[in-house]
Amino acid sequence: MENRKIEGKTRRRSGWMLFITGGILSLYFISVLIRAYFNWGLAIPLLGSLGITFWGYIRITRPKRELNSKEKRLLNIGMAVMVLWLVSFVVIEGLIMSTSSQSLDGGVNYVIVLGGGIQGERLPPLMELRMKKACEFLYEHQDATVIVSGAQGRGESISEAEAMKRYLVLHGISGTRIIKEEQATNTFENLKYSQQILQGEGVQNQSISIVTNDFHMFRTLMLSERLGLNASGVPCRTRLIDIPHCYTREYFAIIKSFFFDK
């Protein structure tokens, strides 16, 4: 009897930890979705967070001995799936962090800046950090030509490429150094259509640099290699408040790109 009481207390304690953790994560992803457009890279973590919350609720309200054999089997399967997912998540996040900082070599003739969504004509914080890094890099490489890549999407008054060009010009980069690519709607297209522009300029295997956020760099270089681009990364930092959802969303984006972006 005493062992059952201890087991029940332990179960309820762990249940409350799961319930509170899942609830906090759920509120966080809901707040991000409210501020952004719907994105499966955010919706899936939200569903997972709600699942953790529900799992905690079950552990609080139903002692293990009350579960029937079918429920216990489903619970064990669910735990196995969660462990496998957690292992894959840790591995992929490790790969993301492994390329979050890059050492750059000297001469670069072409720079690609990847689009990432704007609000009307305004650059959101993630994109503004990306553009600040692009300006710093272009100040240091005065002979480099820059391709700004991104189409006009939902909720955008102008193309992402146009918004980026305006930012660069406003911060002292000559318009003659800027080429706009205005067709791309995702990272793979950013790179593919920019590559086509480079080929049109007669550039084949020349070294190029790509500016994007640190969490986005692993997938960018993976896709660059797939396209045959001789690319190095110029990562910019991500705000602390954006790290959880950006790194989580990127986990799903990497899986999607690995199988479908060809």
Short mmCIF file of C-alpha atoms in Angstrom, two decimals:
data_model
loop_
_atom_site.label_atom_id
_atom_site.label_comp_id
_atom_site.label_asym_id
_atom_site.label_seq_id
_atom_site.Cartn_x
_atom_site.Cartn_y
_atom_site.Cartn_z
CA MET A 1 0.00 0.00 0.00
CA GLU A 2 2.82 2.39 0.93
CA ASN A 3 4.57 1.70 -2.37
CA ARG A 4 1.38 2.53 -4.25
CA LYS A 5 1.08 5.85 -2.44
CA ILE A 6 4.69 6.74 -3.25
CA GLU A 7 4.18 5.69 -6.89
CA GLY A 8 1.01 7.80 -7.08
CA LYS A 9 2.75 10.88 -5.65
CA THR A 10 5.68 10.47 -8.04
CA ARG A 11 3.29 10.07 -10.95
CA ARG A 12 1.30 13.18 -10.00
CA ARG A 13 4.49 15.20 -9.47
CA SER A 14 5.82 14.28 -12.91
CA GLY A 15 2.33 14.91 -14.31
CA TRP A 16 2.32 18.46 -12.96
CA MET A 17 5.78 19.07 -14.47
CA LEU A 18 4.55 17.86 -17.88
CA PHE A 19 1.30 19.82 -17.57
CA ILE A 20 3.03 23.10 -16.66
CA THR A 21 5.82 22.67 -19.25
CA GLY A 22 3.35 21.76 -22.00
CA GLY A 23 1.08 24.65 -21.03
CA ILE A 24 3.91 27.21 -21.16
CA LEU A 25 5.10 25.89 -24.53
CA SER A 26 1.53 25.88 -25.89
CA LEU A 27 1.00 29.52 -24.86
CA TYR A 28 4.35 30.46 -26.41
CA PHE A 29 3.59 28.86 -29.79
CA ILE A 30 0.04 30.26 -29.77
CA SER A 31 1.45 33.77 -29.22
CA VAL A 32 3.91 33.29 -32.11
CA LEU A 33 1.13 32.05 -34.43
CA ILE A 34 -1.00 35.06 -33.51
CA ARG A 35 1.87 37.38 -34.52
CA ALA A 36 2.76 35.42 -37.68
CA TYR A 37 0.94 33.75 -40.55
CA PHE A 38 -0.03 30.11 -40.20
CA ASN A 39 2.97 27.85 -40.61
CA TRP A 40 3.16 24.07 -40.14
CA GLY A 41 6.62 24.55 -38.68
CA LEU A 42 4.88 26.34 -35.79
CA ALA A 43 1.59 24.41 -35.76
CA ILE A 44 3.27 21.01 -35.32
CA PRO A 45 5.25 22.07 -32.21
CA LEU A 46 2.01 23.57 -30.85
CA LEU A 47 0.24 20.23 -31.30
CA GLY A 48 3.17 18.52 -29.60
CA SER A 49 2.99 20.96 -26.69
CA LEU A 50 -0.73 20.34 -26.32
CA GLY A 51 0.02 16.60 -26.33
CA ILE A 52 2.53 17.06 -23.48
CA THR A 53 -0.08 19.07 -21.56
CA PHE A 54 -2.67 16.33 -22.05
CA TRP A 55 -0.19 13.64 -21.06
CA GLY A 56 0.50 15.53 -17.84
CA TYR A 57 -3.22 15.83 -17.19
CA ILE A 58 -3.64 12.05 -17.58
CA ARG A 59 -0.77 11.38 -15.15
CA ILE A 60 -2.30 13.74 -12.59
CA THR A 61 -5.86 12.48 -12.78
CA ARG A 62 -5.43 8.75 -13.50
CA PRO A 63 -3.06 6.53 -11.52
CA LYS A 64 -1.25 3.97 -13.67
CA ARG A 65 -3.08 1.03 -12.09
CA GLU A 66 -6.39 2.35 -13.49
CA LEU A 67 -5.23 2.11 -17.10
CA ASN A 68 -6.42 -0.91 -19.03
CA SER A 69 -4.07 -3.03 -21.13
CA LYS A 70 -4.91 -1.20 -24.38
CA GLU A 71 -4.30 2.20 -22.80
CA LYS A 72 -1.01 1.02 -21.32
CA ARG A 73 0.08 -0.29 -24.74
CA LEU A 74 -0.79 3.02 -26.40
CA LEU A 75 1.05 4.90 -23.66
CA ASN A 76 4.16 2.77 -24.16
CA ILE A 77 4.03 3.29 -27.94
CA GLY A 78 3.60 7.02 -27.41
CA MET A 79 6.61 7.13 -25.09
CA ALA A 80 8.73 5.17 -27.58
CA VAL A 81 7.77 7.55 -30.39
CA MET A 82 8.57 10.55 -28.18
CA VAL A 83 12.02 9.14 -27.33
CA LEU A 84 12.80 8.54 -31.02
CA TRP A 85 11.61 12.03 -31.89
CA LEU A 86 13.69 13.53 -29.09
CA VAL A 87 16.84 11.77 -30.36
CA SER A 88 16.22 13.06 -33.92
CA PHE A 89 15.54 16.55 -32.57
CA VAL A 90 18.79 16.64 -30.58
CA VAL A 91 20.81 15.38 -33.57
CA ILE A 92 19.33 17.90 -36.03
CA GLU A 93 19.58 20.80 -33.57
CA GLY A 94 23.23 19.86 -33.10
CA LEU A 95 23.74 20.08 -36.86
CA ILE A 96 22.01 23.48 -36.90
CA MET A 97 24.27 24.81 -34.15
CA SER A 98 27.38 23.37 -35.82
CA THR A 99 27.01 25.85 -38.70
CA SER A 100 25.60 28.80 -36.72
CA SER A 101 28.99 30.54 -36.95
CA GLN A 102 31.31 30.54 -39.95
CA SER A 103 34.86 31.76 -40.52
CA LEU A 104 35.12 33.67 -43.80
CA ASP A 105 38.03 33.83 -46.16
CA GLY A 106 39.16 36.89 -48.11
CA GLY A 107 37.93 37.62 -51.59
CA VAL A 108 34.23 37.34 -52.39
CA ASN A 109 32.70 38.70 -55.59
CA TYR A 110 29.04 37.77 -55.07
CA VAL A 111 26.80 37.77 -52.01
CA ILE A 112 23.27 36.33 -51.77
CA VAL A 113 20.90 37.63 -49.08
CA LEU A 114 17.93 35.32 -48.49
CA GLY A 115 14.43 36.70 -48.02
CA GLY A 116 12.33 35.73 -45.01
CA GLY A 117 9.00 37.52 -45.05
CA ILE A 118 8.14 41.19 -44.52
CA GLN A 119 5.16 43.01 -43.03
CA GLY A 120 3.69 45.33 -45.65
CA GLU A 121 6.88 47.14 -46.63
CA ARG A 122 8.57 46.78 -43.24
CA LEU A 123 11.32 44.35 -42.34
CA PRO A 124 10.53 42.33 -39.19
CA PRO A 125 13.27 41.94 -36.54
CA LEU A 126 14.67 38.68 -37.98
CA MET A 127 15.05 40.21 -41.43
CA GLU A 128 16.44 43.46 -40.07
CA LEU A 129 19.22 41.56 -38.29
CA ARG A 130 19.92 39.75 -41.56
CA MET A 131 20.17 43.04 -43.44
CA LYS A 132 22.44 44.62 -40.83
CA LYS A 133 24.83 41.70 -41.26
CA ALA A 134 24.61 42.08 -45.05
CA CYS A 135 25.53 45.76 -44.78
CA GLU A 136 28.51 44.99 -42.54
CA PHE A 137 29.71 42.36 -44.99
CA LEU A 138 29.26 44.62 -48.02
CA TYR A 139 31.12 47.48 -46.32
CA GLU A 140 34.06 45.09 -45.86
CA HIS A 141 33.85 43.72 -49.43
CA GLN A 142 33.49 46.84 -51.54
CA ASP A 143 33.86 45.00 -54.86
CA ALA A 144 31.13 42.45 -54.13
CA THR A 145 27.79 42.40 -55.98
CA VAL A 146 24.77 41.40 -53.89
CA ILE A 147 21.68 39.43 -54.96
CA VAL A 148 18.65 40.04 -52.73
CA SER A 149 16.18 37.18 -53.14
CA GLY A 150 12.48 36.97 -52.31
CA ALA A 151 9.09 37.27 -54.02
CA GLN A 152 6.05 39.24 -52.85
CA GLY A 153 3.95 37.05 -50.57
CA ARG A 154 0.75 37.25 -48.59
CA GLY A 155 0.55 40.40 -46.48
CA GLU A 156 3.45 42.00 -48.34
CA SER A 157 2.97 45.28 -50.24
CA ILE A 158 6.20 44.88 -52.19
CA SER A 159 8.57 42.03 -52.91
CA GLU A 160 11.02 40.97 -50.21
CA ALA A 161 13.83 41.69 -52.67
CA GLU A 162 12.61 45.28 -53.14
CA ALA A 163 12.36 45.80 -49.37
CA MET A 164 15.90 44.50 -48.93
CA LYS A 165 17.22 46.68 -51.74
CA ARG A 166 15.64 49.77 -50.17
CA TYR A 167 17.28 48.92 -46.84
CA LEU A 168 20.70 48.49 -48.41
CA VAL A 169 20.46 51.74 -50.40
CA LEU A 170 19.25 53.59 -47.30
CA HIS A 171 22.33 52.34 -45.45
CA GLY A 172 24.84 53.41 -48.04
CA ILE A 173 25.09 50.48 -50.47
CA SER A 174 25.05 51.65 -54.09
CA GLY A 175 22.07 50.46 -56.13
CA THR A 176 24.47 49.50 -58.93
CA ARG A 177 25.81 46.71 -56.69
CA ILE A 178 22.36 45.21 -56.08
CA ILE A 179 20.53 42.61 -58.20
CA LYS A 180 16.93 41.71 -57.32
CA GLU A 181 15.57 38.18 -57.59
CA GLU A 182 11.77 38.40 -57.17
CA GLN A 183 10.43 34.90 -57.90
CA ALA A 184 11.55 32.80 -54.93
CA THR A 185 9.01 31.76 -52.29
CA ASN A 186 11.23 29.48 -50.16
CA THR A 187 14.88 28.82 -49.34
CA PHE A 188 15.44 26.31 -52.14
CA GLU A 189 14.02 28.73 -54.71
CA ASN A 190 16.08 31.59 -53.22
CA LEU A 191 19.21 29.62 -54.01
CA LYS A 192 18.04 28.09 -57.29
CA TYR A 193 16.89 31.36 -58.88
CA SER A 194 19.92 33.25 -57.55
CA GLN A 195 22.10 30.56 -59.13
CA GLN A 196 20.35 31.18 -62.45
CA ILE A 197 21.15 34.89 -62.15
CA LEU A 198 24.80 34.07 -61.43
CA GLN A 199 24.92 31.79 -64.45
CA GLY A 200 23.45 34.62 -66.53
CA GLU A 201 26.30 36.81 -65.27
CA GLY A 202 28.76 34.18 -66.45
CA VAL A 203 29.55 32.98 -62.92
CA GLN A 204 29.98 29.21 -62.65
CA ASN A 205 32.17 27.89 -59.81
CA GLN A 206 33.16 31.18 -58.25
CA SER A 207 33.06 31.44 -54.45
CA ILE A 208 29.95 33.17 -53.13
CA SER A 209 28.75 34.07 -49.64
CA ILE A 210 25.21 33.70 -48.34
CA VAL A 211 23.75 35.91 -45.61
CA THR A 212 21.00 34.51 -43.42
CA ASN A 213 20.17 33.92 -39.75
CA ASP A 214 22.26 31.47 -37.73
CA PHE A 215 19.46 28.89 -37.29
CA HIS A 216 18.91 28.91 -41.07
CA MET A 217 22.54 28.35 -42.07
CA PHE A 218 22.75 24.53 -41.96
CA ARG A 219 19.80 24.07 -44.33
CA THR A 220 21.05 26.87 -46.57
CA LEU A 221 24.47 25.26 -47.00
CA MET A 222 22.92 21.80 -47.41
CA LEU A 223 20.75 23.04 -50.28
CA SER A 224 23.62 25.07 -51.75
CA GLU A 225 25.75 21.94 -51.94
CA ARG A 226 22.84 20.07 -53.54
CA LEU A 227 22.64 22.75 -56.24
CA GLY A 228 26.41 22.74 -56.78
CA LEU A 229 27.00 26.24 -55.41
CA ASN A 230 30.48 26.97 -54.03
CA ALA A 231 29.06 28.78 -51.00
CA SER A 232 30.17 29.91 -47.56
CA GLY A 233 27.87 31.23 -44.87
CA VAL A 234 27.60 34.66 -43.26
CA PRO A 235 25.27 34.04 -40.30
CA CYS A 236 23.66 36.72 -38.19
CA ARG A 237 22.38 36.25 -34.68
CA THR A 238 18.79 35.55 -33.65
CA ARG A 239 16.99 37.44 -30.88
CA LEU A 240 16.69 35.47 -27.65
CA ILE A 241 12.88 35.62 -27.72
CA ASP A 242 12.82 34.12 -31.24
CA ILE A 243 15.25 31.25 -30.60
CA PRO A 244 12.70 28.62 -29.36
CA HIS A 245 10.27 28.86 -32.27
CA CYS A 246 12.91 29.53 -34.95
CA TYR A 247 15.07 26.55 -34.01
CA THR A 248 12.02 24.31 -33.56
CA ARG A 249 10.50 25.35 -36.88
CA GLU A 250 13.85 24.83 -38.60
CA TYR A 251 13.93 21.21 -37.37
CA PHE A 252 10.81 20.46 -39.43
CA ALA A 253 12.03 22.58 -42.35
CA ILE A 254 15.26 20.57 -42.57
CA ILE A 255 13.35 17.29 -42.72
CA LYS A 256 11.07 18.70 -45.43
CA SER A 257 14.00 20.09 -47.45
CA PHE A 258 16.00 16.87 -47.15
CA PHE A 259 13.26 14.84 -48.83
CA PHE A 260 11.48 17.29 -51.12
CA ASP A 261 13.78 20.17 -52.18
CA LYS A 262 15.56 18.72 -55.20
#
